[in-house]
XYZ file of C-alpha atoms in Angstrom:
453
model
C 5.876 21.803 -7.443
C 3.555 19.672 -9.604
C 4.077 16.691 -7.287
C 3.339 18.894 -4.264
C 0.115 20.239 -5.750
C -0.861 16.778 -6.948
C -0.255 15.287 -3.510
C -2.360 17.972 -1.820
C -5.170 17.652 -4.361
C -5.441 13.853 -4.288
C -5.173 13.857 -0.490
C -8.158 16.220 -0.320
C -10.093 14.034 -2.776
C -9.316 10.887 -0.761
C -10.254 12.434 2.584
C -13.409 13.925 1.093
C -14.607 10.559 -0.248
C -13.712 8.511 2.836
C -15.004 11.000 5.399
C -18.267 11.487 3.495
C -18.977 7.750 3.536
C -17.932 7.393 7.183
C -20.153 10.228 8.386
C -23.005 9.151 6.123
C -22.977 5.809 7.946
C -23.544 7.629 11.251
C -26.156 9.924 9.673
C -28.159 7.189 7.930
C -28.477 4.942 10.987
C -29.175 7.921 13.283
C -32.080 8.991 11.070
C -33.441 5.415 11.038
C -33.310 5.418 14.842
C -35.243 8.688 15.027
C -32.325 10.890 16.112
C -32.403 14.495 14.904
C -29.183 15.359 13.063
C -28.262 19.033 13.336
C -25.247 19.142 11.021
C -23.436 16.868 8.549
C -20.044 18.471 7.876
C -17.202 17.383 5.620
C -14.233 19.292 6.979
C -13.841 21.480 10.047
C -14.070 25.225 10.676
C -16.022 27.845 8.798
C -18.465 26.416 6.202
C -17.630 27.258 2.595
C -20.969 25.901 1.404
C -24.086 24.745 3.239
C -27.758 23.958 2.781
C -30.582 22.548 4.918
C -32.959 19.718 4.108
C -36.600 19.446 5.158
C -35.606 17.641 8.377
C -33.563 20.632 9.538
C -30.162 19.038 8.947
C -27.449 21.416 7.726
C -25.129 19.843 5.166
C -21.804 21.710 4.953
C -18.386 21.637 3.327
C -15.931 23.369 5.662
C -12.599 25.094 5.123
C -10.245 22.582 6.801
C -10.445 19.317 4.796
C -8.978 17.041 7.465
C -12.020 15.088 8.597
C -15.681 15.656 9.312
C -18.457 15.100 11.812
C -22.170 14.524 12.343
C -23.677 16.649 15.115
C -26.802 15.176 16.686
C -29.337 16.582 19.097
C -28.028 15.718 22.592
C -28.947 17.023 26.050
C -25.294 16.798 27.132
C -24.345 19.444 24.584
C -27.095 21.992 25.197
C -30.681 22.598 26.117
C -33.247 20.545 24.208
C -36.880 21.580 23.901
C -39.361 19.223 25.527
C -41.035 18.624 22.181
C -37.737 17.365 20.700
C -36.572 15.102 23.539
C -37.623 11.996 21.611
C -35.065 12.903 18.922
C -32.124 13.337 21.303
C -29.257 10.892 20.892
C -28.742 10.432 24.638
C -32.410 9.414 25.080
C -32.095 6.451 22.703
C -31.687 2.836 23.956
C -28.054 1.756 24.308
C -28.315 -0.756 21.448
C -29.454 2.016 19.090
C -26.573 4.223 20.220
C -24.166 1.337 19.576
C -25.610 0.908 16.081
C -25.277 4.633 15.299
C -21.639 4.795 16.457
C -20.641 1.521 14.764
C -22.231 2.603 11.465
C -19.284 4.877 10.549
C -16.574 2.186 10.584
C -18.986 -0.302 8.994
C -19.600 2.176 6.161
C -15.826 2.345 5.593
C -15.614 -1.467 5.508
C -18.405 -1.652 2.933
C -16.753 1.131 0.926
C -13.497 -0.841 0.971
C -15.288 -3.860 -0.536
C -16.983 -1.672 -3.173
C -13.713 0.020 -4.153
C -11.896 -3.311 -4.453
C -14.757 -4.620 -6.583
C -14.297 -1.649 -8.905
C -10.545 -2.208 -8.961
C -10.934 -5.866 -9.946
C -13.500 -5.095 -12.671
C -11.290 -2.394 -14.208
C -8.156 -4.496 -13.735
C -5.131 -3.410 -11.735
C -1.866 -3.748 -13.714
C 1.016 -4.999 -11.594
C 4.203 -7.058 -11.717
C 4.652 -10.738 -10.971
C 6.930 -11.830 -8.121
C 9.709 -12.843 -10.507
C 13.313 -12.503 -9.395
C 15.629 -10.327 -11.456
C 18.700 -10.591 -9.235
C 19.736 -12.934 -6.426
C 22.635 -12.793 -4.001
C 23.517 -13.286 -0.343
C 21.096 -15.379 1.705
C 18.716 -16.043 -1.186
C 21.503 -17.273 -3.498
C 22.792 -19.620 -0.784
C 19.266 -21.001 -0.387
C 19.134 -21.927 -4.073
C 16.979 -19.122 -5.450
C 17.768 -18.220 -9.055
C 17.139 -15.359 -11.446
C 13.839 -16.010 -13.209
C 12.184 -17.801 -10.264
C 8.536 -16.769 -10.058
C 6.962 -17.003 -6.600
C 3.679 -18.969 -6.572
C 3.071 -19.195 -2.811
C 4.809 -18.462 0.489
C 4.002 -20.537 3.574
C 0.908 -21.789 1.784
C -0.424 -18.308 0.949
C -0.889 -17.690 -2.787
C 1.248 -14.971 -4.351
C -0.135 -13.012 -7.284
C 2.194 -10.003 -7.359
C 5.542 -8.891 -6.005
C 3.721 -6.783 -3.400
C 1.987 -9.914 -2.086
C 5.350 -11.637 -1.800
C 6.991 -8.701 -0.051
C 4.136 -8.388 2.474
C 4.296 -12.072 3.436
C 8.123 -12.118 3.573
C 8.154 -9.007 5.778
C 5.725 -10.611 8.227
C 7.771 -13.825 8.311
C 10.996 -11.869 8.879
C 9.468 -9.873 11.752
C 8.230 -13.121 13.331
C 11.697 -14.605 12.884
C 10.785 -17.756 10.993
C 11.935 -19.188 7.678
C 9.668 -18.888 4.639
C 8.815 -21.901 2.508
C 8.466 -20.646 -1.048
C 6.932 -22.493 -3.994
C 8.472 -21.177 -7.213
C 8.419 -21.887 -10.931
C 11.872 -21.435 -12.456
C 12.729 -19.799 -15.784
C 12.336 -23.144 -17.548
C 8.827 -23.600 -16.155
C 9.776 -26.258 -13.587
C 8.235 -26.102 -10.071
C 10.480 -26.121 -6.997
C 10.145 -25.679 -3.255
C 12.806 -23.482 -1.661
C 13.291 -22.229 1.893
C 14.367 -18.649 2.539
C 16.113 -18.638 5.974
C 14.753 -15.322 7.237
C 15.408 -16.414 10.822
C 19.100 -15.778 10.109
C 18.621 -12.068 9.485
C 20.716 -9.991 11.860
C 19.049 -8.319 14.822
C 17.811 -4.851 13.968
C 17.477 -5.563 10.232
C 15.669 -2.960 8.151
C 12.024 -4.050 8.199
C 11.197 -1.668 5.357
C 13.481 -3.512 2.891
C 13.296 -7.198 3.775
C 13.733 -8.240 0.148
C 17.044 -6.427 -0.159
C 18.174 -7.727 3.251
C 17.500 -11.290 2.073
C 19.296 -10.780 -1.265
C 16.223 -10.529 -3.511
C 15.514 -8.015 -6.277
C 12.431 -8.219 -8.453
C 12.629 -8.480 -12.221
C 10.545 -5.360 -12.927
C 12.959 -3.272 -10.820
C 15.886 -4.194 -13.030
C 16.883 -2.010 -15.968
C 15.974 -3.739 -19.264
C 18.826 -5.098 -21.371
C 18.641 -2.251 -23.871
C 21.725 -0.597 -25.358
C 21.875 3.110 -24.606
C 25.210 3.752 -26.326
C 28.467 2.046 -27.204
C 32.016 3.038 -26.298
C 34.156 4.059 -29.302
C 37.020 1.669 -30.002
C 35.523 -1.304 -28.134
C 33.987 -4.436 -29.770
C 30.335 -3.311 -29.600
C 31.053 -0.013 -31.388
C 29.540 -0.122 -34.881
C 28.039 -3.577 -34.315
C 25.384 -2.898 -31.683
C 23.174 0.174 -31.981
C 21.367 2.331 -29.422
C 17.964 0.788 -28.801
C 19.056 -2.809 -29.471
C 17.394 -5.152 -26.967
C 19.832 -7.912 -25.980
C 17.851 -11.140 -25.530
C 20.641 -13.727 -25.112
C 24.399 -14.038 -24.816
C 26.066 -17.295 -25.861
C 22.680 -19.025 -25.701
C 21.870 -17.788 -22.180
C 18.720 -15.712 -21.835
C 19.213 -12.107 -20.666
C 16.399 -10.448 -18.695
C 18.017 -7.260 -17.388
C 21.041 -5.068 -18.056
C 22.639 -6.160 -14.776
C 22.945 -9.729 -16.133
C 25.126 -8.625 -19.060
C 28.267 -7.812 -17.037
C 28.659 -11.211 -15.293
C 27.938 -13.022 -18.549
C 30.618 -11.001 -20.361
C 33.136 -11.789 -17.601
C 32.394 -15.511 -17.994
C 32.854 -15.224 -21.758
C 36.165 -13.451 -21.352
C 37.504 -16.082 -18.974
C 36.413 -18.834 -21.350
C 38.069 -17.156 -24.318
C 36.908 -16.782 -27.894
C 33.926 -14.974 -29.372
C 30.229 -15.410 -28.604
C 26.900 -14.825 -30.275
C 24.968 -11.815 -28.986
C 21.287 -12.147 -29.866
C 19.392 -8.855 -30.161
C 15.970 -7.577 -31.106
C 16.423 -4.545 -33.370
C 13.055 -2.918 -34.030
C 11.369 -6.304 -34.344
C 14.189 -7.912 -36.362
C 16.017 -10.806 -34.676
C 19.804 -10.707 -35.171
C 22.715 -12.853 -34.001
C 25.963 -10.865 -33.858
C 29.398 -12.264 -33.105
C 31.532 -10.306 -30.601
C 34.648 -11.046 -28.578
C 35.216 -9.314 -25.206
C 38.485 -7.462 -24.580
C 40.309 -6.716 -21.358
C 39.982 -3.168 -20.100
C 40.992 -1.045 -17.115
C 39.148 2.184 -16.259
C 41.312 5.324 -15.863
C 44.433 3.224 -16.151
C 44.549 2.329 -12.442
C 41.410 0.251 -11.713
C 41.112 -3.540 -11.834
C 41.009 -5.187 -15.237
C 37.728 -6.619 -16.521
C 36.295 -8.013 -19.737
C 34.181 -5.573 -21.760
C 32.196 -5.170 -24.949
C 31.697 -1.429 -24.513
C 27.985 -1.109 -23.666
C 26.098 1.409 -21.555
C 22.377 1.434 -20.601
C 20.021 4.241 -21.608
C 20.144 7.317 -19.373
C 16.380 7.000 -18.812
C 15.262 3.511 -17.923
C 12.362 2.060 -19.903
C 9.301 1.100 -17.824
C 8.857 -2.610 -17.192
C 5.927 -4.393 -18.838
C 3.072 -5.291 -16.462
C 2.759 -9.065 -16.353
C 0.295 -9.641 -13.492
C -2.960 -7.811 -14.226
C -5.578 -8.553 -11.554
C -8.963 -8.538 -13.300
C -12.296 -10.314 -12.742
C -15.739 -10.168 -14.265
C -18.413 -8.162 -12.403
C -19.818 -11.273 -10.677
C -16.511 -12.987 -9.885
C -15.173 -9.678 -8.539
C -17.685 -9.724 -5.642
C -16.210 -12.693 -3.691
C -12.713 -11.571 -4.748
C -13.332 -8.152 -3.160
C -14.542 -9.725 0.094
C -11.531 -12.075 0.176
C -9.126 -9.212 -0.453
C -10.767 -7.102 2.268
C -10.390 -9.975 4.734
C -6.749 -10.510 3.783
C -5.915 -6.827 4.074
C -7.701 -6.559 7.439
C -5.849 -9.615 8.800
C -2.506 -8.220 7.657
C -3.227 -4.783 9.136
C -4.366 -6.201 12.491
C -1.372 -8.536 12.558
C 1.019 -5.641 11.971
C -0.666 -3.603 14.714
C -0.291 -6.515 17.135
C 3.382 -6.847 16.260
C 3.952 -3.126 16.812
C 2.216 -3.269 20.201
C 4.378 -6.226 21.258
C 7.539 -4.516 20.025
C 8.300 -7.013 17.226
C 7.483 -4.628 14.365
C 9.013 -1.192 14.027
C 6.805 1.846 14.686
C 8.350 3.261 11.503
C 5.530 1.399 9.751
C 3.127 4.106 10.970
C 2.596 6.714 8.252
C 1.271 10.243 8.577
C -0.558 12.615 6.240
C 2.568 13.544 4.272
C 3.284 9.956 3.262
C -0.409 9.295 2.597
C -0.566 12.374 0.337
C 2.507 11.223 -1.600
C 1.054 7.741 -2.073
C -2.286 9.259 -3.141
C -0.514 11.235 -5.868
C 1.621 8.264 -6.958
C -1.346 5.883 -7.248
C -3.457 8.478 -9.070
C -0.686 8.727 -11.677
C -0.734 4.926 -12.118
C -4.389 4.872 -13.123
C -7.927 4.546 -11.809
C -7.529 0.957 -10.558
C -4.498 1.822 -8.461
C -6.202 4.878 -6.952
C -9.234 2.750 -6.072
C -6.881 0.316 -4.321
C -5.327 3.192 -2.370
C -8.773 4.466 -1.333
C -9.788 0.946 -0.276
C -6.658 0.549 1.831
C -7.116 3.900 3.582
C -10.854 3.269 4.059
C -10.074 -0.052 5.746
C -7.411 1.604 7.905
C -9.904 4.300 8.891
C -12.415 1.640 9.919
C -9.866 -0.282 12.005
C -8.436 2.808 13.702
C -11.908 4.112 14.550
C -12.801 0.806 16.188
C -9.835 0.963 18.564
C -11.108 1.272 22.170
C -9.685 4.761 22.567
C -11.974 7.485 23.964
C -12.644 10.226 21.374
C -12.753 7.563 18.618
C -15.863 5.542 17.750
C -14.324 2.525 19.450
C -14.051 4.468 22.698
C -17.748 5.344 22.614
C -18.586 1.711 21.867
C -16.539 0.717 24.915
C -18.578 3.132 27.075
C -21.853 1.684 25.785
C -20.711 -1.914 26.290
C -19.843 -1.049 29.897
C -23.301 0.516 30.215
C -24.856 -2.711 28.926
C -22.958 -4.765 31.495
C -23.530 -2.509 34.542
C -27.037 -1.461 33.617
C -26.416 2.286 33.808
C -24.302 4.873 31.947
C -20.802 5.770 33.080
C -20.549 8.892 35.165
C -19.823 12.179 33.428
C -16.567 12.410 35.388
C -15.359 9.018 34.144
C -16.249 9.864 30.561
C -14.466 13.227 30.696
C -11.359 11.586 32.182
C -11.466 9.021 29.374
C -11.713 11.789 26.795
C -8.523 13.389 28.124
C -6.717 10.030 28.008
C -7.991 9.462 24.476
C -6.853 12.899 23.317
C -3.390 12.275 24.785
C -3.107 8.870 23.046
C -4.346 10.319 19.771
C -1.925 13.248 19.987
C 0.948 10.852 20.664
C -0.017 8.661 17.707
C -0.282 11.683 15.390
C 3.047 13.011 16.648
C 4.722 9.674 15.887
C 3.177 9.623 12.403
C 4.423 13.155 11.651
C 7.886 12.231 13.002
C 8.062 9.224 10.657
C 6.963 11.433 7.753
C 9.718 13.927 8.474
C 12.329 11.160 8.707
C 11.231 9.792 5.342
C 11.445 13.244 3.764
C 14.909 13.855 5.199
C 16.222 10.463 4.127
């Protein structure tokens, strides 16, 4: 219930912030162009709060917090007094109308830059793209546990999310990824991940797993939760001991302990288990024994360890932080990168290369809003920036009903020298509503599938 309420609350906060900035862009430019604004509403339906300024504009917060609008004086929407004709939107030159309509998406782009600037100044804690487990395709290509990704296909990698985004794009395009890594010993290498060999219909939402990669921060830490009575670790290792090495080999996660114990058992003899016990470094000698679960399973070598029931959170090792001045170009660069990735994914979906499952609806957005809010201010600012950018891009699509559709009408008017006929514009509105309804239906369908699965 707390997650549900949190998701609803942070969704309302996000929509309120983004819609306010978007509509303020329209409002501000309209006022500069001499257009009379009748209402500035955040939300739809019956106003819960409203007030008027000296220019006669009603500012309102409405009951349905799923968007907003700016209503301007316009002869197409009602009678306009002769004395007010100069303030009607439809009477303005086409270039001014273009500026007013484009101001909403531009406001969202500028907000995206501002939010990313704030995120970089505060510092967003994240995890490096360091491998915690390797198998399948990645193991065959020479990737090893402890490899830290530095760049992929020439694009720098700062976090595991950067790496996953670039690998997903490469997998969808069906080409191999050239990865520059630094191994656990600090030595640089160049490895090639053969993503072109992925089977047709691979899961585009889990490319890392499909390629045999698991990130270090996703692995359970090598901490002893309990020991099994009667086995070698009992009475020697204690709950809370952090195993750092076995037989001189560094241990980074609990999943690495099992294979190392099997190797020790096959070799024979005892081994030194190095642990950190409340800050004290210890080297303990243990010898694995053969064991069979329930008397009928396969035999394996064991020390008698089990992980904690509740996994400890991984330590952030890739904090993205800049000074106030350095954060300005960083925010612009990040906005450009995010926009290029978003447009590239849209192009791939339109051409059928990327799955339409990548489209998310309000349920998923609300869940992500709640999750990022829990992770701190910097992460929530990043979420707001991402949604603000998405709102700008979607609104610029040449679909009637959206800002991009109106811009298309005005560009046609510029070319032909006269406005489109009312009939053509109405027909376009119906087409736009149908496209928008289909897109929203697909987004809700994907949300439901995610909830069910």
